[in-house]
């Protein structure tokens, strides 16, 4: 492991990541199924799912509505990790973002994704986690 990477990892580990976590007041089996239902109801593409491991990966594409922009939108990858916690379930969420762009002239246009890394916007995480908590209660 390169020294730079381990120093960077140690530094980012100290940041408060609690906004990416929540507790669902149901057992893990029900929490997992309700999370899948929530993702499908919100038109997210489920790319990977492992109930035994408590892992769900889903993707969504948000189009950019600007007319004069090389940015076509953003691709979001959501990683949900569910862990049993007695009669409840602890859930953590990580969101990875890629910006979809195009460049070049009409004859040689190219399309590409630009890595934007892990989303740091606390409001986005909280909006999803609160909506998921509400969906699990139903």
GROMACS .gro file of N, CA, C and O in nm:
model
  552
    1UNK      N    1   0.085  -0.117   0.000
    1UNK     CA    2   0.000   0.000   0.000
    1UNK      C    3   0.090   0.124   0.000
    1UNK      O    4   0.174   0.138   0.087
    2UNK      N    5   0.072   0.214  -0.096
    2UNK     CA    6   0.155   0.333  -0.100
    2UNK      C    7   0.134   0.419   0.024
    2UNK      O    8   0.024   0.426   0.079
    3UNK      N    9   0.239   0.484   0.068
    3UNK     CA   10   0.234   0.568   0.186
    3UNK      C   11   0.132   0.679   0.169
    3UNK      O   12   0.055   0.709   0.261
    4UNK      N   13   0.124   0.740   0.052
    4UNK     CA   14   0.030   0.848   0.028
    4UNK      C   15  -0.113   0.802   0.049
    4UNK      O   16  -0.192   0.867   0.115
    5UNK      N   17  -0.146   0.684  -0.006
    5UNK     CA   18  -0.282   0.634   0.005
    5UNK      C   19  -0.317   0.606   0.151
    5UNK      O   20  -0.424   0.641   0.196
    6UNK      N   21  -0.228   0.543   0.224
    6UNK     CA   22  -0.258   0.511   0.364
    6UNK      C   23  -0.270   0.637   0.447
    6UNK      O   24  -0.352   0.645   0.537
    7UNK      N   25  -0.191   0.740   0.418
    7UNK     CA   26  -0.201   0.867   0.490
    7UNK      C   27  -0.334   0.935   0.457
    7UNK      O   28  -0.401   0.989   0.545
    8UNK      N   29  -0.375   0.931   0.333
    8UNK     CA   30  -0.502   0.990   0.293
    8UNK      C   31  -0.618   0.915   0.357
    8UNK      O   32  -0.712   0.976   0.407
    9UNK      N   33  -0.613   0.784   0.358
    9UNK     CA   34  -0.718   0.703   0.417
    9UNK      C   35  -0.731   0.732   0.566
    9UNK      O   36  -0.840   0.750   0.617
   10UNK      N   37  -0.622   0.740   0.635
   10UNK     CA   38  -0.624   0.768   0.779
   10UNK      C   39  -0.684   0.905   0.805
   10UNK      O   40  -0.759   0.924   0.901
   11UNK      N   41  -0.654   1.001   0.720
   11UNK     CA   42  -0.705   1.135   0.738
   11UNK      C   43  -0.856   1.141   0.714
   11UNK      O   44  -0.927   1.205   0.790
   12UNK      N   45  -0.906   1.076   0.611
   12UNK     CA   46  -1.048   1.080   0.581
   12UNK      C   47  -1.129   0.998   0.680
   12UNK      O   48  -1.248   1.021   0.697
   13UNK      N   49  -1.068   0.902   0.746
   13UNK     CA   50  -1.138   0.820   0.843
   13UNK      C   51  -1.183   0.900   0.964
   13UNK      O   52  -1.276   0.864   1.032
   14UNK      N   53  -1.116   1.011   0.993
   14UNK     CA   54  -1.145   1.091   1.111
   14UNK      C   55  -1.269   1.178   1.093
   14UNK      O   56  -1.324   1.228   1.190
   15UNK      N   57  -1.313   1.198   0.972
   15UNK     CA   58  -1.429   1.282   0.946
   15UNK      C   59  -1.556   1.213   0.995
   15UNK      O   60  -1.567   1.092   0.992
   16UNK      N   61  -1.653   1.294   1.035
   16UNK     CA   62  -1.781   1.242   1.081
   16UNK      C   63  -1.858   1.185   0.963
   16UNK      O   64  -1.892   1.256   0.870
   17UNK      N   65  -1.886   1.057   0.968
   17UNK     CA   66  -1.959   0.988   0.863
   17UNK      C   67  -2.098   0.945   0.910
   17UNK      O   68  -2.166   0.869   0.841
   18UNK      N   69  -2.142   0.993   1.026
   18UNK     CA   70  -2.268   0.947   1.083
   18UNK      C   71  -2.388   0.982   0.997
   18UNK      O   72  -2.491   0.914   1.003
   19UNK      N   73  -2.378   1.086   0.913
   19UNK     CA   74  -2.490   1.124   0.828
   19UNK      C   75  -2.519   1.018   0.721
   19UNK      O   76  -2.623   1.022   0.656
   20UNK      N   77  -2.430   0.921   0.704
   20UNK     CA   78  -2.449   0.814   0.607
   20UNK      C   79  -2.513   0.690   0.669
   20UNK      O   80  -2.529   0.588   0.602
   21UNK      N   81  -2.549   0.697   0.795
   21UNK     CA   82  -2.599   0.581   0.868
   21UNK      C   83  -2.735   0.608   0.930
   21UNK      O   84  -2.766   0.721   0.966
   22UNK      N   85  -2.812   0.502   0.945
   22UNK     CA   86  -2.941   0.511   1.014
   22UNK      C   87  -2.973   0.375   1.074
   22UNK      O   88  -2.908   0.276   1.044
   23UNK      N   89  -3.075   0.374   1.158
   23UNK     CA   90  -3.125   0.249   1.214
   23UNK      C   91  -3.269   0.232   1.170
   23UNK      O   92  -3.349   0.326   1.179
   24UNK      N   93  -3.301   0.115   1.120
   24UNK     CA   94  -3.436   0.082   1.077
   24UNK      C   95  -3.498  -0.005   1.187
   24UNK      O   96  -3.437  -0.102   1.231
   25UNK      N   97  -3.619   0.029   1.229
   25UNK     CA   98  -3.683  -0.036   1.343
   25UNK      C   99  -3.753  -0.167   1.305
   25UNK      O  100  -3.863  -0.195   1.351
   26UNK      N  101  -3.688  -0.245   1.220
   26UNK     CA  102  -3.740  -0.376   1.179
   26UNK      C  103  -3.623  -0.474   1.169
   26UNK      O  104  -3.508  -0.433   1.154
   27UNK      N  105  -3.653  -0.604   1.176
   27UNK     CA  106  -3.546  -0.704   1.160
   27UNK      C  107  -3.484  -0.696   1.020
   27UNK      O  108  -3.545  -0.646   0.926
   28UNK      N  109  -3.364  -0.750   1.007
   28UNK     CA  110  -3.288  -0.735   0.882
   28UNK      C  111  -3.359  -0.794   0.760
   28UNK      O  112  -3.351  -0.737   0.651
   29UNK      N  113  -3.430  -0.905   0.775
   29UNK     CA  114  -3.498  -0.965   0.660
   29UNK      C  115  -3.600  -0.869   0.600
   29UNK      O  116  -3.607  -0.849   0.479
   30UNK      N  117  -3.680  -0.808   0.688
   30UNK     CA  118  -3.782  -0.713   0.642
   30UNK      C  119  -3.715  -0.585   0.590
   30UNK      O  120  -3.757  -0.531   0.488
   31UNK      N  121  -3.610  -0.539   0.657
   31UNK     CA  122  -3.539  -0.418   0.614
   31UNK      C  123  -3.481  -0.436   0.474
   31UNK      O  124  -3.488  -0.345   0.391
   32UNK      N  125  -3.424  -0.553   0.449
   32UNK     CA  126  -3.366  -0.580   0.318
   32UNK      C  127  -3.473  -0.576   0.209
   32UNK      O  128  -3.458  -0.509   0.108
   33UNK      N  129  -3.583  -0.647   0.233
   33UNK     CA  130  -3.691  -0.654   0.134
   33UNK      C  131  -3.752  -0.516   0.110
   33UNK      O  132  -3.780  -0.477  -0.004
   34UNK      N  133  -3.773  -0.439   0.216
   34UNK     CA  134  -3.832  -0.305   0.203
   34UNK      C  135  -3.736  -0.209   0.131
   34UNK      O  136  -3.780  -0.121   0.058
   35UNK      N  137  -3.606  -0.228   0.152
   35UNK     CA  138  -3.508  -0.145   0.082
   35UNK      C  139  -3.513  -0.174  -0.067
   35UNK      O  140  -3.513  -0.082  -0.149
   36UNK      N  141  -3.522  -0.301  -0.105
   36UNK     CA  142  -3.535  -0.338  -0.245
   36UNK      C  143  -3.662  -0.278  -0.304
   36UNK      O  144  -3.660  -0.220  -0.414
   37UNK      N  145  -3.773  -0.287  -0.232
   37UNK     CA  146  -3.899  -0.230  -0.279
   37UNK      C  147  -3.887  -0.079  -0.298
   37UNK      O  148  -3.936  -0.023  -0.397
   38UNK      N  149  -3.822  -0.011  -0.204
   38UNK     CA  150  -3.802   0.134  -0.212
   38UNK      C  151  -3.722   0.171  -0.337
   38UNK      O  152  -3.757   0.263  -0.410
   39UNK      N  153  -3.614   0.097  -0.362
   39UNK     CA  154  -3.530   0.126  -0.478
   39UNK      C  155  -3.607   0.108  -0.608
   39UNK      O  156  -3.597   0.190  -0.700
   40UNK      N  157  -3.682   0.001  -0.618
   40UNK     CA  158  -3.759  -0.023  -0.739
   40UNK      C  159  -3.869   0.081  -0.757
   40UNK      O  160  -3.893   0.128  -0.868
   41UNK      N  161  -3.935   0.121  -0.649
   41UNK     CA  162  -4.041   0.222  -0.656
   41UNK      C  163  -3.986   0.358  -0.699
   41UNK      O  164  -4.058   0.439  -0.755
   42UNK      N  165  -3.858   0.381  -0.672
   42UNK     CA  166  -3.795   0.508  -0.707
   42UNK      C  167  -3.711   0.499  -0.834
   42UNK      O  168  -3.623   0.581  -0.858
   43UNK      N  169  -3.739   0.397  -0.914
   43UNK     CA  170  -3.680   0.378  -1.046
   43UNK      C  171  -3.527   0.374  -1.046
   43UNK      O  172  -3.461   0.429  -1.133
   44UNK      N  173  -3.472   0.307  -0.946
   44UNK     CA  174  -3.328   0.284  -0.942
   44UNK      C  175  -3.302   0.144  -0.993
   44UNK      O  176  -3.377   0.051  -0.964
   45UNK      N  177  -3.195   0.130  -1.070
   45UNK     CA  178  -3.158   0.000  -1.126
   45UNK      C  179  -3.075  -0.076  -1.023
   45UNK      O  180  -2.969  -0.030  -0.981
   46UNK      N  181  -3.123  -0.191  -0.982
   46UNK     CA  182  -3.050  -0.274  -0.886
   46UNK      C  183  -2.952  -0.359  -0.965
   46UNK      O  184  -2.990  -0.446  -1.042
   47UNK      N  185  -2.823  -0.332  -0.946
   47UNK     CA  186  -2.720  -0.403  -1.022
   47UNK      C  187  -2.664  -0.523  -0.947
   47UNK      O  188  -2.622  -0.620  -1.009
   48UNK      N  189  -2.663  -0.518  -0.814
   48UNK     CA  190  -2.611  -0.628  -0.733
   48UNK      C  191  -2.692  -0.637  -0.604
   48UNK      O  192  -2.726  -0.535  -0.545
   49UNK      N  193  -2.717  -0.761  -0.564
   49UNK     CA  194  -2.793  -0.781  -0.442
   49UNK      C  195  -2.750  -0.913  -0.378
   49UNK      O  196  -2.741  -1.014  -0.447
   50UNK      N  197  -2.718  -0.909  -0.249
   50UNK     CA  198  -2.680  -1.029  -0.175
   50UNK      C  199  -2.745  -1.021  -0.038
   50UNK      O  200  -2.696  -0.950   0.051
   51UNK      N  201  -2.855  -1.091  -0.021
   51UNK     CA  202  -2.932  -1.083   0.104
   51UNK      C  203  -2.853  -1.137   0.222
   51UNK      O  204  -2.857  -1.079   0.330
   52UNK      N  205  -2.781  -1.245   0.202
   52UNK     CA  206  -2.703  -1.304   0.312
   52UNK      C  207  -2.595  -1.207   0.361
   52UNK      O  208  -2.572  -1.196   0.481
   53UNK      N  209  -2.531  -1.136   0.271
   53UNK     CA  210  -2.426  -1.039   0.308
   53UNK      C  211  -2.485  -0.904   0.350
   53UNK      O  212  -2.415  -0.821   0.405
   54UNK      N  213  -2.614  -0.881   0.320
   54UNK     CA  214  -2.676  -0.754   0.354
   54UNK      C  215  -2.627  -0.640   0.265
   54UNK      O  216  -2.609  -0.528   0.311
   55UNK      N  217  -2.608  -0.669   0.137
   55UNK     CA  218  -2.552  -0.570   0.044
   55UNK      C  219  -2.644  -0.551  -0.076
   55UNK      O  220  -2.690  -0.648  -0.136
   56UNK      N  221  -2.671  -0.424  -0.108
   56UNK     CA  222  -2.748  -0.390  -0.227
   56UNK      C  223  -2.676  -0.276  -0.297
   56UNK      O  224  -2.639  -0.176  -0.234
   57UNK      N  225  -2.655  -0.291  -0.428
   57UNK     CA  226  -2.598  -0.183  -0.508
   57UNK      C  227  -2.702  -0.146  -0.614
   57UNK      O  228  -2.754  -0.232  -0.684
   58UNK      N  229  -2.730  -0.016  -0.622
   58UNK     CA  230  -2.826   0.034  -0.719
   58UNK      C  231  -2.766   0.153  -0.791
   58UNK      O  232  -2.676   0.220  -0.739
   59UNK      N  233  -2.818   0.180  -0.912
   59UNK     CA  234  -2.768   0.291  -0.992
   59UNK      C  235  -2.885   0.376  -1.041
   59UNK      O  236  -2.996   0.325  -1.060
   60UNK      N  237  -2.855   0.503  -1.062
   60UNK     CA  238  -2.954   0.595  -1.118
   60UNK      C  239  -2.880   0.700  -1.200
   60UNK      O  240  -2.766   0.736  -1.169
   61UNK      N  241  -2.946   0.747  -1.306
   61UNK     CA  242  -2.889   0.852  -1.390
   61UNK      C  243  -2.979   0.974  -1.381
   61UNK      O  244  -3.100   0.965  -1.401
   62UNK      N  245  -2.919   1.088  -1.349
   62UNK     CA  246  -2.993   1.214  -1.341
   62UNK      C  247  -2.948   1.302  -1.457
   62UNK      O  248  -2.831   1.342  -1.463
   63UNK      N  249  -3.039   1.331  -1.550
   63UNK     CA  250  -3.006   1.413  -1.666
   63UNK      C  251  -2.984   1.557  -1.626
   63UNK      O  252  -3.049   1.609  -1.536
   64UNK      N  253  -2.891   1.621  -1.695
   64UNK     CA  254  -2.866   1.764  -1.676
   64UNK      C  255  -2.959   1.838  -1.772
   64UNK      O  256  -2.960   1.810  -1.892
   65UNK      N  257  -3.035   1.930  -1.724
   65UNK     CA  258  -3.136   1.999  -1.805
   65UNK      C  259  -3.083   2.125  -1.873
   65UNK      O  260  -3.158   2.194  -1.939
   66UNK      N  261  -2.955   2.157  -1.856
   66UNK     CA  262  -2.900   2.276  -1.919
   66UNK      C  263  -2.884   2.253  -2.069
   66UNK      O  264  -2.832   2.152  -2.112
   67UNK      N  265  -2.925   2.351  -2.147
   67UNK     CA  266  -2.921   2.337  -2.293
   67UNK      C  267  -2.779   2.351  -2.346
   67UNK      O  268  -2.734   2.271  -2.427
   68UNK      N  269  -2.706   2.449  -2.303
   68UNK     CA  270  -2.571   2.475  -2.355
   68UNK      C  271  -2.467   2.425  -2.255
   68UNK      O  272  -2.400   2.503  -2.189
   69UNK      N  273  -2.454   2.295  -2.247
   69UNK     CA  274  -2.360   2.237  -2.153
   69UNK      C  275  -2.304   2.108  -2.211
   69UNK      O  276  -2.374   2.033  -2.278
   70UNK      N  277  -2.177   2.082  -2.184
   70UNK     CA  278  -2.115   1.956  -2.225
   70UNK      C  279  -2.151   1.844  -2.128
   70UNK      O  280  -2.129   1.727  -2.157
   71UNK      N  281  -2.208   1.880  -2.016
   71UNK     CA  282  -2.248   1.781  -1.917
   71UNK      C  283  -2.386   1.729  -1.952
   71UNK      O  284  -2.481   1.804  -1.968
   72UNK      N  285  -2.396   1.597  -1.965
   72UNK     CA  286  -2.524   1.535  -1.998
   72UNK      C  287  -2.600   1.490  -1.873
   72UNK      O  288  -2.720   1.470  -1.877
   73UNK      N  289  -2.527   1.472  -1.764
   73UNK     CA  290  -2.590   1.430  -1.639
   73UNK      C  291  -2.491   1.362  -1.547
   73UNK      O  292  -2.370   1.363  -1.571
   74UNK      N  293  -2.544   1.304  -1.441
   74UNK     CA  294  -2.463   1.233  -1.343
   74UNK      C  295  -2.515   1.092  -1.323
   74UNK      O  296  -2.636   1.069  -1.319
   75UNK      N  297  -2.421   0.998  -1.310
   75UNK     CA  298  -2.457   0.860  -1.277
   75UNK      C  299  -2.421   0.839  -1.130
   75UNK      O  300  -2.308   0.863  -1.088
   76UNK      N  301  -2.520   0.795  -1.054
   76UNK     CA  302  -2.503   0.770  -0.912
   76UNK      C  303  -2.504   0.620  -0.887
   76UNK      O  304  -2.590   0.548  -0.939
   77UNK      N  305  -2.409   0.573  -0.807
   77UNK     CA  306  -2.407   0.435  -0.762
   77UNK      C  307  -2.427   0.435  -0.612
   77UNK      O  308  -2.351   0.500  -0.538
   78UNK      N  309  -2.531   0.367  -0.566
   78UNK     CA  310  -2.567   0.362  -0.425
   78UNK      C  311  -2.529   0.226  -0.369
   78UNK      O  312  -2.572   0.124  -0.422
   79UNK      N  313  -2.452   0.226  -0.263
   79UNK     CA  314  -2.418   0.102  -0.193
   79UNK      C  315  -2.483   0.103  -0.056
   79UNK      O  316  -2.452   0.189   0.029
   80UNK      N  317  -2.575   0.010  -0.035
   80UNK     CA  318  -2.644  -0.005   0.093
   80UNK      C  319  -2.588  -0.127   0.164
   80UNK      O  320  -2.583  -0.236   0.105
   81UNK      N  321  -2.548  -0.109   0.289
   81UNK     CA  322  -2.500  -0.221   0.370
   81UNK      C  323  -2.590  -0.230   0.492
   81UNK      O  324  -2.602  -0.134   0.569
   82UNK      N  325  -2.654  -0.345   0.507
   82UNK     CA  326  -2.747  -0.369   0.618
   82UNK      C  327  -2.687  -0.471   0.712
   82UNK      O  328  -2.638  -0.576   0.668
   83UNK      N  329  -2.693  -0.442   0.842
   83UNK     CA  330  -2.639  -0.531   0.945
   83UNK      C  331  -2.743  -0.550   1.055
   83UNK      O  332  -2.806  -0.452   1.098
   84UNK      N  333  -2.761  -0.674   1.103
   84UNK     CA  334  -2.855  -0.694   1.213
   84UNK      C  335  -2.806  -0.627   1.341
   84UNK      O  336  -2.686  -0.625   1.369
   85UNK      N  337  -2.900  -0.569   1.416
   85UNK     CA  338  -2.870  -0.505   1.543
   85UNK      C  339  -2.984  -0.538   1.638
   85UNK      O  340  -3.078  -0.459   1.653
   86UNK      N  341  -2.980  -0.658   1.695
   86UNK     CA  342  -3.086  -0.715   1.777
   86UNK      C  343  -3.215  -0.720   1.695
   86UNK      O  344  -3.217  -0.784   1.591
   87UNK      N  345  -3.323  -0.651   1.736
   87UNK     CA  346  -3.450  -0.657   1.662
   87UNK      C  347  -3.457  -0.548   1.555
   87UNK      O  348  -3.557  -0.537   1.485
   88UNK      N  349  -3.351  -0.471   1.540
   88UNK     CA  350  -3.346  -0.362   1.442
   88UNK      C  351  -3.239  -0.392   1.337
   88UNK      O  352  -3.174  -0.496   1.342
   89UNK      N  353  -3.221  -0.297   1.246
   89UNK     CA  354  -3.120  -0.312   1.142
   89UNK      C  355  -3.044  -0.181   1.129
   89UNK      O  356  -3.105  -0.074   1.118
   90UNK      N  357  -2.912  -0.190   1.132
   90UNK     CA  358  -2.832  -0.070   1.103
   90UNK      C  359  -2.802  -0.069   0.953
   90UNK      O  360  -2.774  -0.172   0.894
   91UNK      N  361  -2.814   0.049   0.894
   91UNK     CA  362  -2.795   0.063   0.751
   91UNK      C  363  -2.696   0.176   0.726
   91UNK      O  364  -2.704   0.282   0.785
   92UNK      N  365  -2.600   0.148   0.639
   92UNK     CA  366  -2.508   0.253   0.596
   92UNK      C  367  -2.516   0.267   0.445
   92UNK      O  368  -2.543   0.170   0.374
   93UNK      N  369  -2.495   0.388   0.398
   93UNK     CA  370  -2.510   0.421   0.257
   93UNK      C  371  -2.387   0.497   0.210
   93UNK      O  372  -2.339   0.587   0.279
   94UNK      N  373  -2.336   0.459   0.095
   94UNK     CA  374  -2.231   0.534   0.026
   94UNK      C  375  -2.279   0.562  -0.114
   94UNK      O  376  -2.336   0.474  -0.180
   95UNK      N  377  -2.256   0.684  -0.161
   95UNK     CA  378  -2.299   0.723  -0.295
   95UNK      C  379  -2.177   0.767  -0.374
   95UNK      O  380  -2.105   0.858  -0.333
   96UNK      N  381  -2.156   0.703  -0.487
   96UNK     CA  382  -2.045   0.733  -0.578
   96UNK      C  383  -2.103   0.805  -0.700
   96UNK      O  384  -2.206   0.765  -0.753
   97UNK      N  385  -2.035   0.912  -0.745
   97UNK     CA  386  -2.087   0.995  -0.853
   97UNK      C  387  -1.989   0.999  -0.970
   97UNK      O  388  -1.869   1.015  -0.950
   98UNK      N  389  -2.044   0.984  -1.091
   98UNK     CA  390  -1.968   1.002  -1.215
   98UNK      C  391  -2.045   1.102  -1.302
   98UNK      O  392  -2.166   1.088  -1.319
   99UNK      N  393  -1.974   1.200  -1.354
   99UNK     CA  394  -2.035   1.300  -1.441
   99UNK      C  395  -2.021   1.256  -1.586
   99UNK      O  396  -1.912   1.223  -1.630
  100UNK      N  397  -2.133   1.254  -1.659
  100UNK     CA  398  -2.135   1.211  -1.799
  100UNK      C  399  -2.125   1.334  -1.888
  100UNK      O  400  -2.209   1.423  -1.883
  101UNK      N  401  -2.020   1.340  -1.971
  101UNK     CA  402  -1.991   1.456  -2.056
  101UNK      C  403  -1.972   1.413  -2.201
  101UNK      O  404  -1.954   1.295  -2.230
  102UNK      N  405  -1.971   1.512  -2.288
  102UNK     CA  406  -1.932   1.488  -2.426
  102UNK      C  407  -1.844   1.603  -2.471
  102UNK      O  408  -1.846   1.712  -2.417
  103UNK      N  409  -1.763   1.573  -2.570
  103UNK     CA  410  -1.672   1.674  -2.624
  103UNK      C  411  -1.644   1.648  -2.770
  103UNK      O  412  -1.683   1.547  -2.827
  104UNK      N  413  -1.575   1.742  -2.832
  104UNK     CA  414  -1.541   1.728  -2.974
  104UNK      C  415  -1.647   1.790  -3.063
  104UNK      O  416  -1.749   1.839  -3.019
  105UNK      N  417  -1.620   1.786  -3.193
  105UNK     CA  418  -1.717   1.840  -3.289
  105UNK      C  419  -1.817   1.732  -3.328
  105UNK      O  420  -1.812   1.620  -3.280
  106UNK      N  421  -1.909   1.766  -3.416
  106UNK     CA  422  -2.016   1.675  -3.454
  106UNK      C  423  -1.964   1.544  -3.512
  106UNK      O  424  -2.015   1.437  -3.484
  107UNK      N  425  -1.858   1.550  -3.593
  107UNK     CA  426  -1.805   1.430  -3.658
  107UNK      C  427  -1.724   1.341  -3.564
  107UNK      O  428  -1.716   1.221  -3.583
  108UNK      N  429  -1.660   1.401  -3.467
  108UNK     CA  430  -1.574   1.321  -3.378
  108UNK      C  431  -1.612   1.338  -3.231
  108UNK      O  432  -1.526   1.347  -3.144
  109UNK      N  433  -1.740   1.341  -3.205
  109UNK     CA  434  -1.789   1.359  -3.068
  109UNK      C  435  -1.753   1.236  -2.985
  109UNK      O  436  -1.765   1.123  -3.029
  110UNK      N  437  -1.709   1.261  -2.864
  110UNK     CA  438  -1.680   1.151  -2.772
  110UNK      C  439  -1.757   1.172  -2.643
  110UNK      O  440  -1.784   1.284  -2.602
  111UNK      N  441  -1.794   1.060  -2.583
  111UNK     CA  442  -1.869   1.062  -2.457
  111UNK      C  443  -1.783   0.994  -2.352
  111UNK      O  444  -1.718   0.894  -2.378
  112UNK      N  445  -1.785   1.047  -2.231
  112UNK     CA  446  -1.701   0.989  -2.126
  112UNK      C  447  -1.758   1.022  -1.988
  112UNK      O  448  -1.835   1.116  -1.971
  113UNK      N  449  -1.722   0.937  -1.891
  113UNK     CA  450  -1.758   0.960  -1.751
  113UNK      C  451  -1.638   1.016  -1.678
  113UNK      O  452  -1.526   0.966  -1.693
  114UNK      N  453  -1.661   1.118  -1.598
  114UNK     CA  454  -1.556   1.176  -1.516
  114UNK      C  455  -1.584   1.139  -1.370
  114UNK      O  456  -1.692   1.164  -1.318
  115UNK      N  457  -1.486   1.078  -1.306
  115UNK     CA  458  -1.497   1.034  -1.168
  115UNK      C  459  -1.509   1.155  -1.075
  115UNK      O  460  -1.421   1.239  -1.069
  116UNK      N  461  -1.618   1.162  -1.000
  116UNK     CA  462  -1.637   1.269  -0.901
  116UNK      C  463  -1.622   1.215  -0.759
  116UNK      O  464  -1.628   1.292  -0.664
  117UNK      N  465  -1.605   1.085  -0.746
  117UNK     CA  466  -1.579   1.026  -0.615
  117UNK      C  467  -1.703   1.007  -0.530
  117UNK      O  468  -1.816   1.011  -0.579
  118UNK      N  469  -1.681   0.988  -0.402
  118UNK     CA  470  -1.789   0.966  -0.307
  118UNK      C  471  -1.857   1.100  -0.279
  118UNK      O  472  -1.791   1.199  -0.248
  119UNK      N  473  -1.989   1.101  -0.289
  119UNK     CA  474  -2.067   1.222  -0.264
  119UNK      C  475  -2.054   1.261  -0.118
  119UNK      O  476  -2.062   1.177  -0.029
  120UNK      N  477  -2.035   1.389  -0.093
  120UNK     CA  478  -2.017   1.438   0.043
  120UNK      C  479  -2.136   1.522   0.092
  120UNK      O  480  -2.137   1.568   0.204
  121UNK      N  481  -2.238   1.539   0.008
  121UNK     CA  482  -2.353   1.622   0.041
  121UNK      C  483  -2.441   1.553   0.145
  121UNK      O  484  -2.512   1.457   0.114
  122UNK      N  485  -2.440   1.604   0.268
  122UNK     CA  486  -2.515   1.543   0.378
  122UNK      C  487  -2.665   1.543   0.351
  122UNK      O  488  -2.735   1.448   0.388
  123UNK      N  489  -2.716   1.647   0.287
  123UNK     CA  490  -2.861   1.655   0.261
  123UNK      C  491  -2.909   1.542   0.172
  123UNK      O  492  -3.017   1.487   0.195
  124UNK      N  493  -2.833   1.507   0.070
  124UNK     CA  494  -2.873   1.398  -0.019
  124UNK      C  495  -2.883   1.267   0.058
  124UNK      O  496  -2.981   1.194   0.045
  125UNK      N  497  -2.782   1.239   0.141
  125UNK     CA  498  -2.785   1.117   0.222
  125UNK      C  499  -2.907   1.117   0.315
  125UNK      O  500  -2.980   1.018   0.324
  126UNK      N  501  -2.927   1.228   0.385
  126UNK     CA  502  -3.037   1.235   0.481
  126UNK      C  503  -3.173   1.221   0.413
  126UNK      O  504  -3.262   1.156   0.465
  127UNK      N  505  -3.190   1.283   0.296
  127UNK     CA  506  -3.317   1.271   0.223
  127UNK      C  507  -3.347   1.126   0.188
  127UNK      O  508  -3.460   1.079   0.203
  128UNK      N  509  -3.246   1.055   0.140
  128UNK     CA  510  -3.266   0.915   0.103
  128UNK      C  511  -3.293   0.830   0.226
  128UNK      O  512  -3.385   0.747   0.228
  129UNK      N  513  -3.215   0.849   0.332
  129UNK     CA  514  -3.230   0.767   0.452
  129UNK      C  515  -3.364   0.791   0.522
  129UNK      O  516  -3.427   0.696   0.570
  130UNK      N  517  -3.410   0.915   0.525
  130UNK     CA  518  -3.540   0.945   0.587
  130UNK      C  519  -3.653   0.884   0.503
  130UNK      O  520  -3.745   0.824   0.557
  131UNK      N  521  -3.643   0.896   0.370
  131UNK     CA  522  -3.744   0.836   0.282
  131UNK      C  523  -3.745   0.684   0.298
  131UNK      O  524  -3.852   0.621   0.298
  132UNK      N  525  -3.628   0.625   0.313
  132UNK     CA  526  -3.618   0.480   0.333
  132UNK      C  527  -3.678   0.440   0.467
  132UNK      O  528  -3.749   0.339   0.475
  133UNK      N  529  -3.653   0.517   0.571
  133UNK     CA  530  -3.714   0.487   0.702
  133UNK      C  531  -3.866   0.491   0.692
  133UNK      O  532  -3.935   0.404   0.747
  134UNK      N  533  -3.920   0.589   0.622
  134UNK     CA  534  -4.065   0.599   0.604
  134UNK      C  535  -4.119   0.479   0.525
  134UNK      O  536  -4.224   0.425   0.558
  135UNK      N  537  -4.046   0.437   0.422
  135UNK     CA  538  -4.089   0.324   0.340
  135UNK      C  539  -4.089   0.194   0.420
  135UNK      O  540  -4.174   0.107   0.398
  136UNK      N  541  -3.996   0.179   0.511
  136UNK     CA  542  -3.987   0.056   0.592
  136UNK      C  543  -4.103   0.049   0.691
  136UNK      O  544  -4.152  -0.061   0.722
  137UNK      N  545  -4.152   0.163   0.737
  137UNK     CA  546  -4.263   0.166   0.835
  137UNK      C  547  -4.394   0.120   0.773
  137UNK      O  548  -4.482   0.075   0.844
  138UNK      N  549  -4.409   0.133   0.642
  138UNK     CA  550  -4.536   0.100   0.575
  138UNK      C  551  -4.565  -0.050   0.578
  138UNK      O  552  -4.486  -0.134   0.572
   0.00000   0.00000   0.00000
